[in-house]
Each structure stands twice: as C-alpha cells, then as structure tokens.
Amino acid sequence: MRLSPLLVLTLLCAGSNAALAQSTPPTVEIDQLIKQRAYQQAYELATSQLNEWEGNVDFDFVYGVAAIESGNPNEAVFAFERVARTAPNPVLRERARLELARAHFITNNLAASEDLFNRVLASNPPVNVQNNIRTFLALIEARREDQRSSISFTISPFIGHDNNINSATADGLIDTPGIGEVTLSEEGLKTEDDFTDITIGMFYKRPISRDKSIDVSLNLNRHDNLSTDTFDLSYALGDVSYSYGNENNRFRHSLQAQKAYLDGNAFQMTYRLNNSWQRAVSNGWYQSLSGTIGTTRFDNYGSATKNHLKDTNQVLVSAGLTKLSRDFTNGLTFFVGKDRAQNSEGKHNGKEFVGLGYSVYWRLTPEHTPFARVSAQRTEHGDRHPTFINDTREDKTLSATLGWVWQHSPKLSANIDATFTENDSNIPLFEYSRFRYQAGIRYQF
C-alpha cells in the first residue's frame, strides 16, 4: 500500500503533537483545581503523574500545594524542599520556602518552620507577607508554650443555703407493710442549713508531643453546714490521665481515686477507670462517647455497722452532642449505667439507671455567661427493700440549675447558681425536694 505525501505529513504532525502533549506536566490543570478549591481532586491528579514529573519544579510546587491543602503535609514537605533547592526562579524559591515553613508548622516541626519563616522575613518581603509570617511565628511560640510542662492551682470558696442537706423526706410518719406507721427521728427528716464550701485544686500538665499529654489533678473539698455537723462532707479526688489525638478526634483515659469523709469519719472510697472519645464534626458540632468502670466501698463506723452492704461495682456509658456557636454552647447528654451490689445481703442497694441532660451557656458578653442545666433520671433498684418488703424501689429524679459566671479577669471569676431537685419514689420514705443556692469565686494562680 502506497501512502500519499500529504497523508504521511499529517500522521507525522499528529504524532509530534501527541508526544508534545505527553511531555508537558499537568501543572495548569492542577493549578485550576486548586483555584477552584478542589484540593483532593488536584492531589489525586498530581499523584497519578508523580512518577513521571517528580523533580520538575513547576509540577512539584503545585503538587505540594495540593498535598498540603488536601491534608497530606508530609508529602508537601518533600515537594517544597525540592523546589526550594532547585528552582532557578528566585520568586518561586521564596514561595516554596514559605509553603515549606507552613508544612513544617502543620507537621509540628517547629524549629524548621521558625527558621524558614525568619529567613524569608529577613529578605524583606511585601508587608502583607511579613504580617502573615509574624502571625505564624506567634502561633509557633503559643504552640511551644502549650508543649511545656505546667502546674496551676485554684481556690474556690463558696457560701450558700440548702433547704434539705440530707436529701430526706419532710414526712415524719411513714407507713410500712407489716410494721405499720413509723415515726422518723429528727435526723431522718429534711434538714435546712446554711453552708460554706471550699475547693482547692492542683493541675499538672506534661505534654509528650503536640497531640499527647499526661495530666495529673488533685482536688480537696470541704463542705461545712453551719448548724449541724452530721452531714458535713469532705473529699480528696485524684486523677491521672493520658490524652492523645488530633483536631478531629481526641481520646482520654484516666484513673481516679476518691476518698470521702462524713462528719469527720472515713465514709467512702471510690476507684474509677474512665475512657472517652470526642469527635469534631463540622460547623461547631462535637460528638462524644465515654465509658466508666468503677467500684465504691463504704466504711463502717460508730453505729453504722452495716455500711459495707452499700458496696457496689459500677458500669456507666454516656454519649454527648455539643454545638458551639458565637453566642451559645448547647450540650445534650444521654447516659445509662448499672451499680451491682457487692454483697448479696445488700442487693437492694444495687440499681440500674438511665438519664438525659441538657445544658446551655450564653456568652452575653466576653465577661458574662449565664447558663442553665436540666436533667432527668429514672432509677430501679436491684431487689425489694428489706423494710418495705412488698416493693422494689423505683425513683424518678428531676433537677434544674440556673447560674451566672462573671469572668473578671483570666485568673478570677465569680459564680452564682441555684439548683432545684425533685425526687419521686414508689416508697414514700425516699421522696424529697431540695433547693440550694450558692455564690462564690474561683481564683487561679
């Protein structure tokens, strides 16, 4: 078959155009996707051409931008390093150094990021570039500060009034099956009193890296009722936790130990293993899930010789949803748990419970934050009560709190709040209402 000269020329030109197209890196296409903020598509296109065009400075630069904007800063580091070393155009070299400094910042290589930013700053770039560099340098210093070990203390004294310090019934005459009507002693009835409450806290933070830290806290609390000592309560609570994660997912595991004293007597010891996960979704939405395994042991003292029958082991699971906005923080929590009695004789002290809570904080001004909380809980005990032998105790508890925080300064705040609680029970002895209000300050040093 004989080809005409014109056909041969046409085929040769077509082949030359195809070869020319294959020898041109897709920088324009990648750059257009970047300008359209289609960063993942730009990154995928650049990655598909990486083996062929890696080392081409124009390709490496747009590849680096696509990588850093699509959440692949480690790949961006290598690309920008090649451009910063080999680009013949000094403007492109400077742009690559800036982007490389940003990539090092994202990967938490603060020393390299700071060095590059300062080198570009020393070359006297345009004012807007200088301002951006200084912003990054301030962020580097802030991040370093976050990665330094720190210890702080707080003291929180409060005064208030409680119209039912012992969460007891106001009815002095209780009808019991088989026994008949029983008159309760004064100590078993609703007791009203003023109180003082003070908490001293210590918090130690030991960062391991940008995303990991070990935290230790200790809180000491003393609650004094002014007219009676019977229900004065003190406790010491220690917590050691390990936190890790990133901007989207955070995890925390902690061990807690708490020792409580009632009227100066050792009363209760609690140990807990807490595990939690928080996920940032989008537009200020956060999800959380937590689980706790705990054990509580009661001390016998004085005439309270059967306190050990209250010993329980607990499993608790909760899920939360939080929405942050400019003016409001809304939170919704659902929880379910079970306290299993340690002693068969105290099986009625075990219980299963489920509840729902809602809170809202309103940033009225930078200094003033009113807030409100409501919760509802249903509790069913594990066995018939030894006194009320015909009934297994079931409670429904509603609680509501209104309060206000005044942040006078970063270290000093004032707080006032009032809480009302209503507990309904199928056993009249355990029905009560309670109203408490308090005011105080919190100082950090």
Coordinates of C-alpha atoms in Angstrom, one line a residue:
M1 CA 0.0 0.0 0.0
R2 CA 1.4 3.4 -1.0
L3 CA 0.7 6.4 1.2
S4 CA 0.4 9.9 -0.3
P5 CA 3.0 12.5 0.9
L6 CA 0.1 14.6 2.3
L7 CA -1.1 11.7 4.5
V8 CA 2.4 10.9 5.7
L9 CA 2.9 14.6 6.7
T10 CA -0.4 14.6 8.5
L11 CA 0.4 11.5 10.5
L12 CA 3.8 12.8 11.5
C13 CA 2.4 16.1 12.7
A14 CA -0.3 14.2 14.8
G15 CA 2.4 12.1 16.4
S16 CA 4.5 15.1 17.2
N17 CA 1.5 16.8 18.9
A18 CA 0.8 13.7 20.9
A19 CA 4.4 13.4 22.0
L20 CA 4.4 17.1 22.9
A21 CA 1.3 16.7 25.0
Q22 CA 2.8 13.8 26.9
S23 CA 6.0 15.8 27.6
T24 CA 4.2 18.7 29.3
P25 CA 3.4 18.3 33.1
P26 CA -0.3 18.9 34.0
T27 CA 0.6 22.0 36.1
V28 CA -2.2 24.1 34.6
E29 CA -4.9 21.6 35.2
I30 CA -3.7 21.0 38.8
D31 CA -3.5 24.8 39.4
Q32 CA -7.0 25.3 38.1
L33 CA -8.4 22.6 40.5
I34 CA -6.5 24.4 43.4
K35 CA -8.1 27.7 42.4
Q36 CA -11.5 26.0 42.5
R37 CA -10.6 24.6 45.9
A38 CA -11.0 21.1 44.6
Y39 CA -7.9 20.1 46.6
Q40 CA -8.5 16.4 46.8
Q41 CA -9.0 16.1 43.0
A42 CA -5.9 18.2 42.5
Y43 CA -3.9 16.0 44.8
E44 CA -5.2 12.8 43.1
L45 CA -4.3 14.2 39.6
A46 CA -0.8 15.2 40.8
T47 CA -0.2 11.9 42.5
S48 CA -1.1 10.0 39.3
Q49 CA 1.6 11.9 37.4
L50 CA 4.2 11.9 40.2
N51 CA 6.4 9.1 38.9
E52 CA 6.8 10.9 35.6
W53 CA 7.1 14.6 36.7
E54 CA 8.7 14.5 40.1
G55 CA 11.7 16.9 40.0
N56 CA 10.0 19.3 37.7
V57 CA 9.9 22.5 39.8
D58 CA 6.6 23.8 38.4
F59 CA 5.0 20.4 38.9
D60 CA 6.5 19.9 42.4
F61 CA 5.2 23.3 43.5
V62 CA 1.5 22.7 42.5
Y63 CA 1.8 19.1 43.8
G64 CA 3.0 20.5 47.2
V65 CA 0.1 23.0 47.4
A66 CA -2.4 20.3 46.5
A67 CA -0.9 18.0 49.1
I68 CA -0.9 20.5 52.0
E69 CA -4.4 21.7 51.2
S70 CA -5.8 18.1 51.0
G71 CA -4.4 17.1 54.4
N72 CA -1.1 15.5 53.3
P73 CA 1.5 17.8 54.7
N74 CA 4.3 15.2 54.9
E75 CA 4.2 14.8 51.1
A76 CA 4.1 18.6 50.7
V77 CA 7.4 18.9 52.7
F78 CA 9.3 16.8 50.2
A79 CA 7.9 18.6 47.2
F80 CA 8.6 22.1 48.6
E81 CA 12.1 21.1 49.6
R82 CA 12.9 20.1 46.0
V83 CA 11.6 23.4 44.7
A84 CA 13.4 25.5 47.4
R85 CA 16.7 23.8 46.4
T86 CA 16.5 23.6 42.6
A87 CA 14.1 26.3 41.3
P88 CA 16.0 28.7 39.0
N89 CA 13.4 31.4 39.6
P90 CA 14.2 33.2 42.9
V91 CA 10.5 34.2 43.3
L92 CA 9.4 30.6 43.1
R93 CA 12.1 29.6 45.6
E94 CA 10.8 32.1 48.1
R95 CA 7.3 31.0 47.6
A96 CA 8.4 27.4 48.1
R97 CA 10.2 28.3 51.4
L98 CA 7.1 29.9 52.7
E99 CA 4.9 26.9 51.9
L100 CA 7.6 24.6 53.3
A101 CA 7.6 26.6 56.5
R102 CA 3.8 26.2 56.7
A103 CA 4.1 22.5 56.0
H104 CA 6.7 22.1 58.8
F105 CA 4.3 24.0 61.1
I106 CA 1.4 21.7 60.3
T107 CA 3.6 18.6 60.9
N108 CA 4.8 20.2 64.2
N109 CA 8.4 20.6 63.1
L110 CA 8.5 24.0 64.9
A111 CA 12.3 24.6 64.7
A112 CA 12.4 24.1 61.0
S113 CA 9.3 26.2 60.4
E114 CA 10.6 29.0 62.6
D115 CA 14.0 29.0 60.8
L116 CA 12.4 29.2 57.3
F117 CA 9.9 31.9 58.3
N118 CA 12.8 34.0 59.7
R119 CA 14.9 33.6 56.6
V120 CA 12.1 34.8 54.4
L121 CA 11.3 37.6 56.8
A122 CA 15.0 38.7 56.6
S123 CA 14.7 39.1 52.8
N124 CA 12.2 42.0 53.3
P125 CA 9.2 40.5 51.5
P126 CA 6.0 42.6 50.9
V127 CA 4.2 43.9 54.0
N128 CA 1.3 41.5 53.8
V129 CA 3.7 38.6 53.6
Q130 CA 5.6 40.0 56.7
N131 CA 2.3 40.2 58.6
N132 CA 1.4 36.6 57.8
I133 CA 4.9 35.4 58.8
R134 CA 4.7 37.2 62.1
T135 CA 1.3 35.6 62.7
F136 CA 2.8 32.2 62.2
L137 CA 5.7 33.0 64.4
A138 CA 3.3 33.9 67.2
L139 CA 1.4 30.6 66.7
I140 CA 4.7 28.7 66.9
E141 CA 5.5 30.4 70.2
A142 CA 2.0 29.7 71.5
R143 CA 2.3 26.0 70.5
R144 CA 5.6 25.7 72.2
E145 CA 4.0 27.2 75.3
D146 CA 1.3 24.5 75.1
Q147 CA 4.0 21.9 74.9
R148 CA 5.8 23.0 78.1
S149 CA 5.1 21.3 81.4
S150 CA 2.9 23.5 83.6
I151 CA 1.3 23.4 87.0
S152 CA -1.5 25.6 88.3
F153 CA -3.6 25.9 91.4
T154 CA -7.1 27.1 92.1
I155 CA -9.1 28.0 95.1
S156 CA -12.9 28.2 95.1
P157 CA -14.7 29.4 98.2
F158 CA -18.5 29.5 98.2
I159 CA -21.3 30.3 100.7
G160 CA -24.9 29.3 100.3
H161 CA -28.1 27.8 101.7
D162 CA -29.6 24.3 101.4
N163 CA -33.1 23.6 102.5
N164 CA -32.5 19.8 102.5
I165 CA -28.9 19.0 103.3
N166 CA -29.6 15.3 103.8
S167 CA -32.0 14.8 100.8
A168 CA -34.6 13.4 103.2
T169 CA -38.4 13.4 103.3
A170 CA -40.4 16.0 105.1
D171 CA -43.0 13.5 106.3
G172 CA -42.4 12.4 109.9
L173 CA -44.9 9.5 109.7
I174 CA -44.2 6.6 107.2
D175 CA -46.5 3.6 106.7
T176 CA -44.5 0.3 106.4
P177 CA -46.1 -3.0 105.5
G178 CA -46.1 -5.5 108.4
I179 CA -44.8 -2.8 110.9
G180 CA -47.4 -0.1 110.4
E181 CA -46.8 3.6 110.9
V182 CA -43.3 4.6 111.9
T183 CA -42.3 7.9 113.2
L184 CA -39.0 9.1 111.9
S185 CA -36.3 10.7 114.1
E186 CA -35.3 14.3 113.6
E187 CA -32.1 13.1 111.9
G188 CA -34.1 11.2 109.3
L189 CA -36.2 14.3 108.3
K190 CA -35.5 17.1 105.9
T191 CA -32.9 19.4 107.5
E192 CA -32.3 23.0 106.4
D193 CA -29.0 24.8 106.9
D194 CA -26.5 27.4 105.6
F195 CA -23.1 26.2 104.5
T196 CA -19.6 27.1 103.4
D197 CA -17.8 25.1 100.7
I198 CA -14.2 25.4 99.6
T199 CA -12.3 23.5 97.0
I200 CA -8.5 23.7 96.4
G201 CA -7.3 22.2 93.2
M202 CA -3.9 21.4 91.6
F203 CA -3.5 20.6 87.9
Y204 CA -0.2 19.5 86.3
K205 CA 0.2 19.1 82.5
R206 CA 3.1 17.2 81.0
P207 CA 2.9 17.3 77.1
I208 CA 4.7 14.5 75.4
S209 CA 4.1 15.9 71.9
R210 CA 1.7 18.4 70.3
D211 CA -1.1 15.8 70.4
K212 CA -0.2 13.8 73.5
S213 CA 0.0 14.7 77.2
I214 CA -0.2 13.3 80.7
D215 CA -2.2 15.2 83.2
V216 CA -2.5 15.0 86.9
S217 CA -5.1 16.7 89.1
L218 CA -5.9 16.7 92.8
N219 CA -8.9 18.4 94.4
L220 CA -9.6 18.8 98.1
N221 CA -13.1 19.8 99.2
R222 CA -14.6 20.7 102.5
H223 CA -18.4 21.3 102.8
D224 CA -19.5 22.6 106.2
N225 CA -23.1 23.0 107.3
L226 CA -23.1 25.8 109.9
S227 CA -25.8 24.5 112.3
T228 CA -25.1 20.7 112.3
D229 CA -22.0 18.6 111.8
T230 CA -23.9 15.3 111.0
F231 CA -23.8 15.8 107.2
D232 CA -20.5 17.7 106.8
L233 CA -18.7 16.2 103.9
S234 CA -15.1 16.3 102.8
Y235 CA -13.3 14.5 100.0
A236 CA -10.0 14.2 98.2
L237 CA -10.1 13.3 94.5
G238 CA -7.0 12.4 92.4
D239 CA -6.9 11.9 88.7
V240 CA -4.1 10.7 86.3
S241 CA -4.9 10.8 82.6
Y242 CA -3.4 10.2 79.2
S243 CA -4.8 12.3 76.3
Y244 CA -4.0 12.0 72.6
G245 CA -5.4 12.6 69.2
N246 CA -5.7 15.4 66.7
E247 CA -8.0 18.3 65.8
N248 CA -10.8 15.9 64.7
N249 CA -10.6 13.1 67.2
R250 CA -9.4 13.2 70.9
F251 CA -9.1 10.3 73.3
R252 CA -8.6 10.3 77.1
H253 CA -8.0 7.5 79.5
S254 CA -7.9 8.2 83.2
L255 CA -7.6 6.6 86.6
Q256 CA -9.4 8.2 89.5
A257 CA -9.4 7.7 93.3
Q258 CA -11.7 9.5 95.7
K259 CA -11.8 9.3 99.5
A260 CA -14.9 10.8 101.3
Y261 CA -15.4 11.7 104.9
L262 CA -18.7 12.2 106.6
D263 CA -18.7 14.2 109.8
G264 CA -15.0 13.6 110.2
N265 CA -15.4 9.8 109.7
A266 CA -13.9 7.8 106.8
F267 CA -17.1 7.1 104.8
Q268 CA -16.5 6.0 101.2
M269 CA -13.7 5.0 98.8
T270 CA -14.2 5.1 95.1
Y271 CA -11.9 4.0 92.2
R272 CA -12.8 4.6 88.5
L273 CA -11.3 3.9 85.1
N274 CA -12.6 6.4 82.6
N275 CA -12.3 6.3 78.9
S276 CA -13.6 9.0 76.5
W277 CA -13.6 9.9 72.8
Q278 CA -14.6 13.3 71.3
R279 CA -15.0 13.9 67.6
A280 CA -15.2 17.3 65.9
V281 CA -17.7 17.0 63.1
S282 CA -18.2 20.4 61.3
N283 CA -19.7 23.8 61.9
G284 CA -19.1 23.7 65.6
W285 CA -20.7 20.3 66.2
Y286 CA -18.9 17.8 68.5
Q287 CA -19.8 14.2 69.4
S288 CA -18.6 12.3 72.5
L289 CA -18.7 8.9 73.9
S290 CA -17.4 7.8 77.3
G291 CA -17.4 4.7 79.5
T292 CA -16.6 4.2 83.1
I293 CA -15.8 1.1 85.2
G294 CA -15.8 1.8 88.9
T295 CA -16.0 0.4 92.4
T296 CA -17.3 2.0 95.6
R297 CA -16.6 0.7 99.1
F298 CA -18.2 2.1 102.3
D299 CA -16.6 2.2 105.8
N300 CA -18.4 1.0 108.9
Y301 CA -18.1 3.5 111.8
G302 CA -19.9 4.2 115.1
S303 CA -23.4 2.8 115.0
A304 CA -23.2 2.5 111.2
T305 CA -22.2 -1.2 111.3
K306 CA -23.8 -2.2 108.0
N307 CA -22.4 0.4 105.7
H308 CA -20.5 -2.3 103.8
L309 CA -23.8 -3.6 102.4
K310 CA -23.8 -0.5 100.2
D311 CA -20.7 -1.6 98.4
T312 CA -21.2 -1.6 94.6
N313 CA -19.4 -2.1 91.3
Q314 CA -20.4 0.3 88.5
V315 CA -20.5 0.4 84.7
L316 CA -21.6 3.7 83.1
V317 CA -21.8 4.7 79.5
S318 CA -22.7 8.1 78.2
A319 CA -23.0 9.8 74.8
G320 CA -23.0 13.6 74.1
L321 CA -23.7 16.0 71.4
T322 CA -22.4 19.6 71.6
K323 CA -22.9 22.6 69.4
L324 CA -20.6 25.6 69.6
S325 CA -21.6 28.9 68.1
R326 CA -20.6 32.5 68.6
D327 CA -23.1 33.2 71.4
F328 CA -24.2 29.8 72.7
T329 CA -22.9 26.4 73.7
N330 CA -25.6 23.8 73.7
G331 CA -25.0 20.3 75.1
L332 CA -27.1 17.1 75.2
T333 CA -26.1 14.0 77.2
F334 CA -27.6 10.6 77.4
F335 CA -26.4 8.1 80.0
V336 CA -27.1 4.6 81.2
G337 CA -25.5 2.6 84.0
K338 CA -25.7 -0.1 86.5
D339 CA -24.5 -0.5 90.1
R340 CA -24.1 -4.1 91.0
A341 CA -24.2 -4.8 94.8
Q342 CA -21.1 -6.5 96.1
N343 CA -22.9 -8.3 98.9
S344 CA -26.0 -10.4 98.4
E345 CA -27.4 -9.1 101.6
G346 CA -27.3 -5.6 100.2
K347 CA -28.7 -6.5 96.8
H348 CA -31.4 -3.8 97.2
N349 CA -28.6 -1.2 97.1
G350 CA -27.7 -2.1 93.5
K351 CA -29.5 -0.3 90.8
E352 CA -29.9 0.4 87.1
F353 CA -30.4 3.9 85.9
V354 CA -30.9 5.9 82.7
G355 CA -31.0 9.6 82.2
L356 CA -30.8 12.6 79.9
G357 CA -29.3 16.0 80.5
Y358 CA -29.2 19.3 78.6
S359 CA -27.2 22.5 79.2
V360 CA -26.9 25.9 77.5
Y361 CA -24.3 28.6 78.1
W362 CA -24.9 32.1 76.7
R363 CA -21.9 34.3 76.1
L364 CA -23.8 37.5 76.8
T365 CA -20.5 39.5 76.7
P366 CA -16.9 38.3 76.9
E367 CA -17.1 38.7 80.7
H368 CA -20.6 37.4 81.4
T369 CA -22.0 34.0 80.8
P370 CA -25.5 33.0 82.1
F371 CA -26.2 29.2 82.0
A372 CA -28.9 26.7 82.6
R373 CA -28.9 22.9 83.1
V374 CA -31.7 20.4 83.3
S375 CA -31.6 16.6 83.8
A376 CA -34.0 13.7 84.3
Q377 CA -33.1 10.2 85.6
R378 CA -35.0 7.0 86.2
T379 CA -33.6 4.5 88.7
E380 CA -34.7 1.0 89.5
H381 CA -33.1 -0.8 92.5
G382 CA -31.9 -4.4 92.3
D383 CA -34.2 -6.0 94.9
R384 CA -37.0 -5.5 97.4
H385 CA -36.2 -3.1 100.2
P386 CA -35.7 -5.1 103.5
T387 CA -38.0 -2.8 105.3
F388 CA -40.6 -2.2 102.5
I389 CA -40.7 -5.9 101.6
N390 CA -43.5 -5.6 99.1
D391 CA -41.8 -3.0 96.9
T392 CA -38.7 -2.7 94.8
R393 CA -37.6 0.9 95.0
E394 CA -38.1 3.0 91.8
D395 CA -37.2 6.7 91.6
K396 CA -37.7 9.5 89.1
T397 CA -35.4 12.5 89.7
L398 CA -35.7 15.9 88.0
S399 CA -33.1 18.6 88.5
A400 CA -32.7 22.2 87.2
T401 CA -29.9 24.7 87.6
L402 CA -29.7 28.4 86.7
G403 CA -26.4 30.3 87.1
W404 CA -24.2 33.1 86.0
V405 CA -20.4 33.3 85.6
W406 CA -18.6 36.7 85.6
Q407 CA -15.1 36.3 84.2
H408 CA -13.5 39.3 85.9
S409 CA -10.0 38.5 84.6
P410 CA -8.2 35.5 83.1
K411 CA -7.5 34.3 86.6
L412 CA -10.5 35.4 88.6
S413 CA -14.2 34.6 88.1
A414 CA -17.3 34.9 90.2
N415 CA -20.2 32.4 90.1
I416 CA -23.7 32.3 91.4
D417 CA -26.2 29.4 90.9
A418 CA -29.3 27.9 92.2
T419 CA -30.5 24.2 91.9
F420 CA -33.8 22.6 92.5
T421 CA -34.2 18.8 92.7
E422 CA -37.4 16.7 92.9
N423 CA -37.2 13.0 93.6
D424 CA -40.4 10.9 93.3
S425 CA -40.4 7.3 94.6
N426 CA -42.8 4.5 94.9
I427 CA -41.6 4.3 98.5
P428 CA -42.6 7.5 100.4
L429 CA -39.5 7.4 102.6
F430 CA -37.3 8.3 99.6
E431 CA -39.4 11.1 98.2
Y432 CA -37.9 14.6 98.7
S433 CA -37.5 18.0 97.2
R434 CA -34.4 20.1 97.6
F435 CA -33.4 23.7 96.8
R436 CA -29.9 25.0 97.1
Y437 CA -28.3 28.3 96.1
Q438 CA -24.7 29.5 96.4
A439 CA -22.3 32.2 95.4
G440 CA -18.5 32.3 95.3
I441 CA -15.3 32.9 93.4
R442 CA -12.7 30.9 91.6
Y443 CA -9.0 32.1 91.6
Q444 CA -6.2 30.5 89.6
F445 CA -2.6 31.0 90.4

